[in-house]
Amino acid sequence: MAQYTKNGKTVTADDGKYHHLHSEYQPGKSWDTDEFVASNSPITVPYKYAGLFLTYTMLVGFGLSIMLAIIFRFEETTYTHCRVANYFPSTSAAIATTPSAYVWRLVICLCSLPRLLFVLYCYHFYINVSCQLRYYRGLCHLCFIAEMLENLSLIGLSCISSDDNYDIHEILFISFQVGAMLHMILMCIVFKMATTRYDDVRSDTGIFKRKGALQRKMFFCVMNILAFLISIYFFFRHQNRCEPGVYSLFAIFEYLVVLTNVLFHEDTWKDFSNRCIIYGGRAHNKLMTE
C-alpha cells in the first residue's frame, strides 16, 4: 500500500493499481486532477472495418471529387488544348481545382497513414511465411518496394496538382501507376506462393481460405492494366488527332484505373478480416488474431 496526496487529501491505494494519463503517481506528489485510467483497457478495431473505412472513403471521395468538378468547374476541367468537345474531366484536372481538391486531399490525409501501416504489416506477415519456394523472399521485398512507391507517389501527386507543377505531377502519376501495377502483379504471385504453403501448414488460421481470393486479385489486376493501356491509347489519339469526345473516353478509362486499384487493395485487406487492431493498454498497438 502507498499513500498519495491529492487535492489536500491523503489517498491510499495499491502500488501500481492506478496511473495518471501522462505519468505514474509517486508517493507524496500532489495532483490537481481526478483523472485515473485503468492500465489494461485497450481499444479493439476489427480489421475488416478498418479496411471498409479505407475503401469507401477512397471511393466516395473520388466520386465526389469528379462530381464537384463537373458541377462547379465544368468548363475549366473539361478544357482541351485543341478545344474539341469533352464531357468528363480527367482525374488530374478534377483534383487540381477547388472544391474537389479540398475533398481529395482530405481523403488522402485520412487514408495515407493507415495504408502505409498496412504496407508494413503486410510485408512483415508475408516475409515470415516459411516458404521454401525459390525467389519467394525476393518477391516479398519487391512487392513491398512497389507498394511503398505507389502510396508515396499517390500522396505526392495529391499534394502537387497539375496546376501547381505539371511536370512533377506527371512524374508522380507515372511512378504511382508503375508502382501500382508492379505491386498487383507481385502480390498475386506472392499470394499464390503463400497460399500453397499455408494450405499444408496453417489451414486452421483461415487467413488464406476465402474462396476465389486469388482469382479476384488477378481479375482486378488484369482489368487495371487493360484500363490503363486503353486510357493511354485514347490519350495519345486525342493528342495526335484532336477528335471530339476522345478525351472523355480517356477520362472514363482513367476512372476505371482508380476503381480497380481501390478494389484490389480492398481484396488484399479482406485477407486479414479475421484479425483486429488492438490499441492501448498492454497490447502496445499491434495487430492480433481474434
PDB file of C-alpha atoms in Angstrom:
ATOM      1  CA  MET A   1       0.000   0.000   0.000  1.00  0.00           C
ATOM      2  CA  ALA A   2       1.136   3.560  -0.718  1.00  0.00           C
ATOM      3  CA  GLN A   3      -0.196   6.988   0.233  1.00  0.00           C
ATOM      4  CA  TYR A   4      -0.632   9.842  -2.248  1.00  0.00           C
ATOM      5  CA  THR A   5      -1.536  13.474  -1.592  1.00  0.00           C
ATOM      6  CA  LYS A   6      -4.280  14.689  -3.944  1.00  0.00           C
ATOM      7  CA  ASN A   7      -6.285  17.935  -3.556  1.00  0.00           C
ATOM      8  CA  GLY A   8      -5.084  18.271   0.033  1.00  0.00           C
ATOM      9  CA  LYS A   9      -6.265  14.770   0.994  1.00  0.00           C
ATOM     10  CA  THR A  10      -4.333  11.601   1.602  1.00  0.00           C
ATOM     11  CA  VAL A  11      -5.293   8.743  -0.713  1.00  0.00           C
ATOM     12  CA  THR A  12      -4.334   5.139  -0.008  1.00  0.00           C
ATOM     13  CA  ALA A  13      -4.075   2.714  -2.946  1.00  0.00           C
ATOM     14  CA  ASP A  14      -2.313  -0.447  -4.019  1.00  0.00           C
ATOM     15  CA  ASP A  15       1.043   0.201  -5.686  1.00  0.00           C
ATOM     16  CA  GLY A  16       0.693   0.107  -9.461  1.00  0.00           C
ATOM     17  CA  LYS A  17      -3.116  -0.136  -9.438  1.00  0.00           C
ATOM     18  CA  TYR A  18      -3.668   3.273 -10.964  1.00  0.00           C
ATOM     19  CA  HIS A  19      -1.644   5.545 -13.169  1.00  0.00           C
ATOM     20  CA  HIS A  20      -2.166   9.057 -14.483  1.00  0.00           C
ATOM     21  CA  LEU A  21      -2.815   9.791 -18.142  1.00  0.00           C
ATOM     22  CA  HIS A  22       0.710  11.100 -18.702  1.00  0.00           C
ATOM     23  CA  SER A  23       2.868   9.720 -15.868  1.00  0.00           C
ATOM     24  CA  GLU A  24       2.714   7.425 -12.871  1.00  0.00           C
ATOM     25  CA  TYR A  25       1.918   8.583  -9.350  1.00  0.00           C
ATOM     26  CA  GLN A  26       4.817   8.977  -6.998  1.00  0.00           C
ATOM     27  CA  PRO A  27       4.419   8.823  -3.189  1.00  0.00           C
ATOM     28  CA  GLY A  28       3.957  12.264  -1.669  1.00  0.00           C
ATOM     29  CA  LYS A  29       3.308  14.019  -5.020  1.00  0.00           C
ATOM     30  CA  SER A  30       0.293  16.355  -5.380  1.00  0.00           C
ATOM     31  CA  TRP A  31      -2.030  16.327  -8.370  1.00  0.00           C
ATOM     32  CA  ASP A  32      -4.704  18.824  -9.423  1.00  0.00           C
ATOM     33  CA  THR A  33      -6.779  16.350 -11.411  1.00  0.00           C
ATOM     34  CA  ASP A  34      -9.081  13.457 -10.590  1.00  0.00           C
ATOM     35  CA  GLU A  35      -8.447  11.568 -13.850  1.00  0.00           C
ATOM     36  CA  PHE A  36      -7.350   7.957 -13.500  1.00  0.00           C
ATOM     37  CA  VAL A  37      -7.152   5.291 -16.223  1.00  0.00           C
ATOM     38  CA  ALA A  38      -7.135   1.529 -15.897  1.00  0.00           C
ATOM     39  CA  SER A  39      -3.804   0.106 -17.058  1.00  0.00           C
ATOM     40  CA  ASN A  40      -5.243  -2.520 -19.384  1.00  0.00           C
ATOM     41  CA  SER A  41      -8.253  -1.162 -21.276  1.00  0.00           C
ATOM     42  CA  PRO A  42      -7.292  -1.493 -24.969  1.00  0.00           C
ATOM     43  CA  ILE A  43      -9.381  -0.350 -27.924  1.00  0.00           C
ATOM     44  CA  THR A  44     -10.068  -3.160 -30.404  1.00  0.00           C
ATOM     45  CA  VAL A  45     -10.939  -2.439 -34.054  1.00  0.00           C
ATOM     46  CA  PRO A  46     -11.728  -5.414 -36.334  1.00  0.00           C
ATOM     47  CA  TYR A  47      -9.513  -5.230 -39.379  1.00  0.00           C
ATOM     48  CA  LYS A  48     -12.434  -5.734 -41.755  1.00  0.00           C
ATOM     49  CA  TYR A  49     -13.982  -2.478 -40.533  1.00  0.00           C
ATOM     50  CA  ALA A  50     -10.709  -0.612 -40.955  1.00  0.00           C
ATOM     51  CA  GLY A  51     -10.485  -1.963 -44.497  1.00  0.00           C
ATOM     52  CA  LEU A  52     -14.077  -0.974 -45.266  1.00  0.00           C
ATOM     53  CA  PHE A  53     -13.419   2.525 -43.945  1.00  0.00           C
ATOM     54  CA  LEU A  54     -10.414   2.951 -46.237  1.00  0.00           C
ATOM     55  CA  THR A  55     -12.202   1.505 -49.255  1.00  0.00           C
ATOM     56  CA  TYR A  56     -15.378   3.554 -49.013  1.00  0.00           C
ATOM     57  CA  THR A  57     -13.535   6.717 -48.014  1.00  0.00           C
ATOM     58  CA  MET A  58     -11.407   6.436 -51.159  1.00  0.00           C
ATOM     59  CA  LEU A  59     -14.338   5.562 -53.438  1.00  0.00           C
ATOM     60  CA  VAL A  60     -16.746   8.188 -52.071  1.00  0.00           C
ATOM     61  CA  GLY A  61     -14.021  10.836 -52.007  1.00  0.00           C
ATOM     62  CA  PHE A  62     -13.005  10.092 -55.585  1.00  0.00           C
ATOM     63  CA  GLY A  63     -16.579  10.060 -56.875  1.00  0.00           C
ATOM     64  CA  LEU A  64     -17.394  13.259 -55.010  1.00  0.00           C
ATOM     65  CA  SER A  65     -14.299  14.981 -56.431  1.00  0.00           C
ATOM     66  CA  ILE A  66     -15.352  14.155 -60.000  1.00  0.00           C
ATOM     67  CA  MET A  67     -18.956  15.238 -59.379  1.00  0.00           C
ATOM     68  CA  LEU A  68     -17.927  18.558 -57.818  1.00  0.00           C
ATOM     69  CA  ALA A  69     -15.580  19.265 -60.717  1.00  0.00           C
ATOM     70  CA  ILE A  70     -18.400  18.652 -63.212  1.00  0.00           C
ATOM     71  CA  ILE A  71     -20.919  20.725 -61.261  1.00  0.00           C
ATOM     72  CA  PHE A  72     -18.771  23.722 -60.294  1.00  0.00           C
ATOM     73  CA  ARG A  73     -15.782  23.733 -62.671  1.00  0.00           C
ATOM     74  CA  PHE A  74     -17.043  22.007 -65.813  1.00  0.00           C
ATOM     75  CA  GLU A  75     -15.613  24.431 -68.381  1.00  0.00           C
ATOM     76  CA  GLU A  76     -12.252  24.637 -66.649  1.00  0.00           C
ATOM     77  CA  THR A  77     -11.766  20.909 -66.025  1.00  0.00           C
ATOM     78  CA  THR A  78     -13.002  19.716 -69.440  1.00  0.00           C
ATOM     79  CA  TYR A  79     -10.969  22.228 -71.453  1.00  0.00           C
ATOM     80  CA  THR A  80      -8.608  20.667 -74.005  1.00  0.00           C
ATOM     81  CA  HIS A  81      -5.643  22.195 -75.779  1.00  0.00           C
ATOM     82  CA  CYS A  82      -7.344  21.868 -79.186  1.00  0.00           C
ATOM     83  CA  ARG A  83     -10.761  22.965 -77.847  1.00  0.00           C
ATOM     84  CA  VAL A  84     -12.751  19.949 -79.038  1.00  0.00           C
ATOM     85  CA  ALA A  85     -15.846  18.649 -77.256  1.00  0.00           C
ATOM     86  CA  ASN A  86     -15.088  16.952 -73.938  1.00  0.00           C
ATOM     87  CA  TYR A  87     -17.658  15.786 -71.405  1.00  0.00           C
ATOM     88  CA  PHE A  88     -15.693  14.403 -68.462  1.00  0.00           C
ATOM     89  CA  PRO A  89     -12.723  15.841 -66.547  1.00  0.00           C
ATOM     90  CA  SER A  90      -9.575  13.791 -66.163  1.00  0.00           C
ATOM     91  CA  THR A  91      -8.643  12.747 -62.639  1.00  0.00           C
ATOM     92  CA  SER A  92      -5.708  15.165 -62.555  1.00  0.00           C
ATOM     93  CA  ALA A  93      -7.873  18.086 -63.719  1.00  0.00           C
ATOM     94  CA  ALA A  94     -10.609  17.295 -61.201  1.00  0.00           C
ATOM     95  CA  ILE A  95      -8.383  17.094 -58.118  1.00  0.00           C
ATOM     96  CA  ALA A  96      -6.483  20.232 -59.146  1.00  0.00           C
ATOM     97  CA  THR A  97      -9.460  22.571 -58.767  1.00  0.00           C
ATOM     98  CA  THR A  98     -11.496  23.603 -55.755  1.00  0.00           C
ATOM     99  CA  PRO A  99     -13.678  22.377 -54.128  1.00  0.00           C
ATOM    100  CA  SER A 100     -12.655  18.940 -55.441  1.00  0.00           C
ATOM    101  CA  ALA A 101      -9.050  19.492 -54.368  1.00  0.00           C
ATOM    102  CA  TYR A 102     -10.125  20.015 -50.756  1.00  0.00           C
ATOM    103  CA  VAL A 103     -12.177  16.813 -50.739  1.00  0.00           C
ATOM    104  CA  TRP A 104      -9.454  14.678 -52.293  1.00  0.00           C
ATOM    105  CA  ARG A 105      -6.688  15.993 -50.052  1.00  0.00           C
ATOM    106  CA  LEU A 106      -8.866  15.338 -47.003  1.00  0.00           C
ATOM    107  CA  VAL A 107      -9.324  11.758 -48.222  1.00  0.00           C
ATOM    108  CA  ILE A 108      -5.569  11.354 -48.619  1.00  0.00           C
ATOM    109  CA  CYS A 109      -4.987  12.767 -45.125  1.00  0.00           C
ATOM    110  CA  LEU A 110      -7.435  10.260 -43.637  1.00  0.00           C
ATOM    111  CA  CYS A 111      -6.193   7.229 -45.568  1.00  0.00           C
ATOM    112  CA  SER A 112      -2.444   7.652 -46.097  1.00  0.00           C
ATOM    113  CA  LEU A 113      -1.195   6.658 -42.646  1.00  0.00           C
ATOM    114  CA  PRO A 114      -3.413   3.530 -42.346  1.00  0.00           C
ATOM    115  CA  ARG A 115      -2.419   2.478 -45.869  1.00  0.00           C
ATOM    116  CA  LEU A 116       1.295   2.883 -45.121  1.00  0.00           C
ATOM    117  CA  LEU A 117       0.947   0.979 -41.852  1.00  0.00           C
ATOM    118  CA  PHE A 118      -0.784  -1.832 -43.680  1.00  0.00           C
ATOM    119  CA  VAL A 119       2.058  -1.960 -46.223  1.00  0.00           C
ATOM    120  CA  LEU A 120       4.478  -2.561 -43.342  1.00  0.00           C
ATOM    121  CA  TYR A 121       2.226  -5.107 -41.686  1.00  0.00           C
ATOM    122  CA  CYS A 122       1.547  -6.977 -44.919  1.00  0.00           C
ATOM    123  CA  TYR A 123       5.273  -7.133 -45.682  1.00  0.00           C
ATOM    124  CA  HIS A 124       6.056  -8.360 -42.169  1.00  0.00           C
ATOM    125  CA  PHE A 125       3.365 -11.015 -42.439  1.00  0.00           C
ATOM    126  CA  TYR A 126       4.367 -12.430 -45.822  1.00  0.00           C
ATOM    127  CA  ILE A 127       8.116 -12.295 -45.248  1.00  0.00           C
ATOM    128  CA  ASN A 128       7.656 -14.509 -42.178  1.00  0.00           C
ATOM    129  CA  VAL A 129       5.837 -17.240 -44.086  1.00  0.00           C
ATOM    130  CA  SER A 130       8.057 -20.332 -44.028  1.00  0.00           C
ATOM    131  CA  CYS A 131       8.004 -20.765 -47.782  1.00  0.00           C
ATOM    132  CA  GLN A 132      10.871 -22.640 -49.406  1.00  0.00           C
ATOM    133  CA  LEU A 133       9.805 -21.785 -52.935  1.00  0.00           C
ATOM    134  CA  ARG A 134      12.533 -20.151 -54.972  1.00  0.00           C
ATOM    135  CA  TYR A 135      12.559 -16.331 -55.152  1.00  0.00           C
ATOM    136  CA  TYR A 136       9.745 -16.038 -52.578  1.00  0.00           C
ATOM    137  CA  ARG A 137      11.537 -13.683 -50.188  1.00  0.00           C
ATOM    138  CA  GLY A 138      12.938 -11.610 -53.040  1.00  0.00           C
ATOM    139  CA  LEU A 139       9.437 -11.170 -54.450  1.00  0.00           C
ATOM    140  CA  CYS A 140       8.205 -10.089 -50.996  1.00  0.00           C
ATOM    141  CA  HIS A 141      10.878  -7.373 -50.934  1.00  0.00           C
ATOM    142  CA  LEU A 142       9.965  -6.168 -54.433  1.00  0.00           C
ATOM    143  CA  CYS A 143       6.247  -6.193 -53.599  1.00  0.00           C
ATOM    144  CA  PHE A 144       6.920  -4.042 -50.527  1.00  0.00           C
ATOM    145  CA  ILE A 145       9.003  -1.543 -52.528  1.00  0.00           C
ATOM    146  CA  ALA A 146       6.373  -1.323 -55.283  1.00  0.00           C
ATOM    147  CA  GLU A 147       3.535  -0.730 -52.817  1.00  0.00           C
ATOM    148  CA  MET A 148       5.509   1.923 -50.954  1.00  0.00           C
ATOM    149  CA  LEU A 149       6.262   3.631 -54.278  1.00  0.00           C
ATOM    150  CA  GLU A 150       2.567   3.534 -55.146  1.00  0.00           C
ATOM    151  CA  ASN A 151       1.426   5.057 -51.845  1.00  0.00           C
ATOM    152  CA  LEU A 152       4.123   7.713 -51.601  1.00  0.00           C
ATOM    153  CA  SER A 153       3.538   8.745 -55.224  1.00  0.00           C
ATOM    154  CA  LEU A 154      -0.194   8.996 -54.526  1.00  0.00           C
ATOM    155  CA  ILE A 155       0.496  11.350 -51.635  1.00  0.00           C
ATOM    156  CA  GLY A 156       2.839  13.392 -53.830  1.00  0.00           C
ATOM    157  CA  LEU A 157       0.523  13.760 -56.828  1.00  0.00           C
ATOM    158  CA  SER A 158      -2.343  14.688 -54.492  1.00  0.00           C
ATOM    159  CA  CYS A 159      -0.291  17.430 -52.853  1.00  0.00           C
ATOM    160  CA  ILE A 160       1.247  18.734 -56.102  1.00  0.00           C
ATOM    161  CA  SER A 161      -1.537  19.156 -58.628  1.00  0.00           C
ATOM    162  CA  SER A 162      -1.144  19.505 -62.378  1.00  0.00           C
ATOM    163  CA  ASP A 163      -1.882  23.227 -61.988  1.00  0.00           C
ATOM    164  CA  ASP A 164       0.881  23.626 -59.399  1.00  0.00           C
ATOM    165  CA  ASN A 165       3.628  21.885 -61.380  1.00  0.00           C
ATOM    166  CA  TYR A 166       2.590  19.789 -64.378  1.00  0.00           C
ATOM    167  CA  ASP A 167       5.974  18.092 -64.913  1.00  0.00           C
ATOM    168  CA  ILE A 168       6.362  16.912 -61.307  1.00  0.00           C
ATOM    169  CA  HIS A 169       2.698  15.837 -61.181  1.00  0.00           C
ATOM    170  CA  GLU A 170       3.176  13.818 -64.360  1.00  0.00           C
ATOM    171  CA  ILE A 171       6.275  12.081 -62.974  1.00  0.00           C
ATOM    172  CA  LEU A 172       4.461  11.251 -59.735  1.00  0.00           C
ATOM    173  CA  PHE A 173       1.452   9.920 -61.648  1.00  0.00           C
ATOM    174  CA  ILE A 174       3.642   7.656 -63.784  1.00  0.00           C
ATOM    175  CA  SER A 175       5.525   6.361 -60.733  1.00  0.00           C
ATOM    176  CA  PHE A 176       2.184   5.788 -58.976  1.00  0.00           C
ATOM    177  CA  GLN A 177       0.787   3.705 -61.824  1.00  0.00           C
ATOM    178  CA  VAL A 178       4.027   1.776 -62.376  1.00  0.00           C
ATOM    179  CA  GLY A 179       4.243   1.033 -58.644  1.00  0.00           C
ATOM    180  CA  ALA A 180       0.561   0.036 -58.533  1.00  0.00           C
ATOM    181  CA  MET A 181       0.791  -2.360 -61.476  1.00  0.00           C
ATOM    182  CA  LEU A 182       4.011  -3.946 -60.225  1.00  0.00           C
ATOM    183  CA  HIS A 183       2.524  -4.331 -56.755  1.00  0.00           C
ATOM    184  CA  MET A 184      -0.631  -6.007 -58.069  1.00  0.00           C
ATOM    185  CA  ILE A 185       1.303  -8.454 -60.237  1.00  0.00           C
ATOM    186  CA  LEU A 186       3.788  -9.283 -57.470  1.00  0.00           C
ATOM    187  CA  MET A 187       1.059  -9.589 -54.829  1.00  0.00           C
ATOM    188  CA  CYS A 188      -0.766 -12.153 -56.960  1.00  0.00           C
ATOM    189  CA  ILE A 189       2.434 -14.183 -57.243  1.00  0.00           C
ATOM    190  CA  VAL A 190       3.348 -13.845 -53.552  1.00  0.00           C
ATOM    191  CA  PHE A 191      -0.211 -14.687 -52.513  1.00  0.00           C
ATOM    192  CA  LYS A 192      -0.165 -17.812 -54.682  1.00  0.00           C
ATOM    193  CA  MET A 193       3.150 -18.949 -53.169  1.00  0.00           C
ATOM    194  CA  ALA A 194       1.976 -18.225 -49.615  1.00  0.00           C
ATOM    195  CA  THR A 195      -1.345 -19.943 -50.252  1.00  0.00           C
ATOM    196  CA  THR A 196       0.418 -23.081 -51.422  1.00  0.00           C
ATOM    197  CA  ARG A 197       2.438 -23.112 -48.212  1.00  0.00           C
ATOM    198  CA  TYR A 198      -0.474 -22.353 -45.886  1.00  0.00           C
ATOM    199  CA  ASP A 199      -2.735 -24.980 -47.405  1.00  0.00           C
ATOM    200  CA  ASP A 200      -0.419 -27.572 -45.849  1.00  0.00           C
ATOM    201  CA  VAL A 201       0.810 -25.889 -42.676  1.00  0.00           C
ATOM    202  CA  ARG A 202      -1.631 -23.254 -41.378  1.00  0.00           C
ATOM    203  CA  SER A 203      -5.012 -24.256 -42.758  1.00  0.00           C
ATOM    204  CA  ASP A 204      -6.610 -23.591 -39.357  1.00  0.00           C
ATOM    205  CA  THR A 205      -5.974 -19.836 -39.453  1.00  0.00           C
ATOM    206  CA  GLY A 206      -8.454 -19.058 -42.219  1.00  0.00           C
ATOM    207  CA  ILE A 207      -6.279 -16.171 -43.462  1.00  0.00           C
ATOM    208  CA  PHE A 208      -5.981 -17.566 -46.971  1.00  0.00           C
ATOM    209  CA  LYS A 209      -9.196 -19.549 -47.051  1.00  0.00           C
ATOM    210  CA  ARG A 210     -11.503 -17.066 -48.750  1.00  0.00           C
ATOM    211  CA  LYS A 211     -12.882 -18.727 -51.842  1.00  0.00           C
ATOM    212  CA  GLY A 212     -11.754 -17.111 -55.060  1.00  0.00           C
ATOM    213  CA  ALA A 213      -9.379 -14.653 -53.337  1.00  0.00           C
ATOM    214  CA  LEU A 214      -6.577 -15.209 -55.866  1.00  0.00           C
ATOM    215  CA  GLN A 215      -8.996 -15.107 -58.802  1.00  0.00           C
ATOM    216  CA  ARG A 216     -10.397 -11.755 -57.651  1.00  0.00           C
ATOM    217  CA  LYS A 217      -6.916 -10.312 -57.256  1.00  0.00           C
ATOM    218  CA  MET A 218      -5.960 -11.469 -60.726  1.00  0.00           C
ATOM    219  CA  PHE A 219      -9.206 -10.073 -62.177  1.00  0.00           C
ATOM    220  CA  PHE A 220      -8.695  -6.601 -60.689  1.00  0.00           C
ATOM    221  CA  CYS A 221      -5.021  -6.675 -61.686  1.00  0.00           C
ATOM    222  CA  VAL A 222      -5.787  -7.527 -65.321  1.00  0.00           C
ATOM    223  CA  MET A 223      -8.640  -5.022 -65.501  1.00  0.00           C
ATOM    224  CA  ASN A 224      -6.417  -2.297 -64.059  1.00  0.00           C
ATOM    225  CA  ILE A 225      -3.655  -2.902 -66.584  1.00  0.00           C
ATOM    226  CA  LEU A 226      -6.103  -3.112 -69.513  1.00  0.00           C
ATOM    227  CA  ALA A 227      -7.892   0.076 -68.441  1.00  0.00           C
ATOM    228  CA  PHE A 228      -4.547   1.861 -68.136  1.00  0.00           C
ATOM    229  CA  LEU A 229      -3.361   0.746 -71.582  1.00  0.00           C
ATOM    230  CA  ILE A 230      -6.678   1.735 -73.189  1.00  0.00           C
ATOM    231  CA  SER A 231      -6.579   5.126 -71.469  1.00  0.00           C
ATOM    232  CA  ILE A 232      -3.057   5.688 -72.796  1.00  0.00           C
ATOM    233  CA  TYR A 233      -4.283   4.829 -76.304  1.00  0.00           C
ATOM    234  CA  PHE A 234      -7.104   7.388 -76.107  1.00  0.00           C
ATOM    235  CA  PHE A 235      -4.751   9.988 -74.594  1.00  0.00           C
ATOM    236  CA  PHE A 236      -2.289   9.830 -77.477  1.00  0.00           C
ATOM    237  CA  ARG A 237      -5.091   9.576 -80.019  1.00  0.00           C
ATOM    238  CA  HIS A 238      -6.504  12.807 -78.609  1.00  0.00           C
ATOM    239  CA  GLN A 239      -3.080  14.438 -78.671  1.00  0.00           C
ATOM    240  CA  ASN A 240      -2.486  13.483 -82.316  1.00  0.00           C
ATOM    241  CA  ARG A 241      -5.957  13.790 -83.865  1.00  0.00           C
ATOM    242  CA  CYS A 242      -7.991  16.068 -81.573  1.00  0.00           C
ATOM    243  CA  GLU A 243     -11.254  14.205 -82.187  1.00  0.00           C
ATOM    244  CA  PRO A 244     -14.384  15.242 -80.258  1.00  0.00           C
ATOM    245  CA  GLY A 245     -15.158  13.017 -77.255  1.00  0.00           C
ATOM    246  CA  VAL A 246     -11.914  11.034 -77.364  1.00  0.00           C
ATOM    247  CA  TYR A 247     -10.529  12.762 -74.279  1.00  0.00           C
ATOM    248  CA  SER A 248     -13.765  11.833 -72.480  1.00  0.00           C
ATOM    249  CA  LEU A 249     -13.044   8.173 -73.244  1.00  0.00           C
ATOM    250  CA  PHE A 250      -9.568   8.660 -71.792  1.00  0.00           C
ATOM    251  CA  ALA A 251     -11.113  10.102 -68.619  1.00  0.00           C
ATOM    252  CA  ILE A 252     -13.608   7.221 -68.276  1.00  0.00           C
ATOM    253  CA  PHE A 253     -10.902   4.567 -68.522  1.00  0.00           C
ATOM    254  CA  GLU A 254      -8.781   6.591 -66.091  1.00  0.00           C
ATOM    255  CA  TYR A 255     -11.682   6.332 -63.631  1.00  0.00           C
ATOM    256  CA  LEU A 256     -11.647   2.553 -64.129  1.00  0.00           C
ATOM    257  CA  VAL A 257      -7.929   2.524 -63.297  1.00  0.00           C
ATOM    258  CA  VAL A 258      -8.644   4.200 -59.958  1.00  0.00           C
ATOM    259  CA  LEU A 259     -11.665   1.978 -59.242  1.00  0.00           C
ATOM    260  CA  THR A 260      -9.855  -1.322 -59.920  1.00  0.00           C
ATOM    261  CA  ASN A 261      -6.872  -0.145 -57.875  1.00  0.00           C
ATOM    262  CA  VAL A 262      -9.038   0.553 -54.819  1.00  0.00           C
ATOM    263  CA  LEU A 263     -10.925  -2.744 -55.192  1.00  0.00           C
ATOM    264  CA  PHE A 264      -7.671  -4.679 -55.467  1.00  0.00           C
ATOM    265  CA  HIS A 265      -6.483  -3.186 -52.194  1.00  0.00           C
ATOM    266  CA  GLU A 266      -9.835  -3.940 -50.598  1.00  0.00           C
ATOM    267  CA  ASP A 267      -9.484  -7.602 -51.548  1.00  0.00           C
ATOM    268  CA  THR A 268      -5.982  -7.668 -50.040  1.00  0.00           C
ATOM    269  CA  TRP A 269      -7.282  -6.154 -46.800  1.00  0.00           C
ATOM    270  CA  LYS A 270     -10.002  -8.815 -46.676  1.00  0.00           C
ATOM    271  CA  ASP A 271      -7.309 -11.489 -46.376  1.00  0.00           C
ATOM    272  CA  PHE A 272      -6.835 -10.313 -42.787  1.00  0.00           C
ATOM    273  CA  SER A 273     -10.517  -9.848 -41.912  1.00  0.00           C
ATOM    274  CA  ASN A 274     -10.201 -12.430 -39.109  1.00  0.00           C
ATOM    275  CA  ARG A 275      -7.703 -10.166 -37.343  1.00  0.00           C
ATOM    276  CA  CYS A 276      -8.076  -6.990 -35.347  1.00  0.00           C
ATOM    277  CA  ILE A 277      -6.109  -3.910 -34.422  1.00  0.00           C
ATOM    278  CA  ILE A 278      -5.608  -3.597 -30.667  1.00  0.00           C
ATOM    279  CA  TYR A 279      -4.631  -0.149 -29.460  1.00  0.00           C
ATOM    280  CA  GLY A 280      -3.650   0.883 -25.948  1.00  0.00           C
ATOM    281  CA  GLY A 281      -3.251  -0.918 -22.642  1.00  0.00           C
ATOM    282  CA  ARG A 282      -0.864  -3.836 -22.773  1.00  0.00           C
ATOM    283  CA  ALA A 283      -1.467  -4.528 -26.465  1.00  0.00           C
ATOM    284  CA  HIS A 284       1.193  -1.989 -27.466  1.00  0.00           C
ATOM    285  CA  ASN A 285      -0.725  -1.043 -30.638  1.00  0.00           C
ATOM    286  CA  LYS A 286      -0.239  -4.265 -32.558  1.00  0.00           C
ATOM    287  CA  LEU A 287      -2.302  -6.405 -34.870  1.00  0.00           C
ATOM    288  CA  MET A 288      -3.652  -9.524 -33.208  1.00  0.00           C
ATOM    289  CA  THR A 289      -5.605 -12.545 -34.326  1.00  0.00           C
ATOM    290  CA  GLU A 290      -9.122 -12.647 -32.912  1.00  0.00           C
TER     291      GLU A 290
END
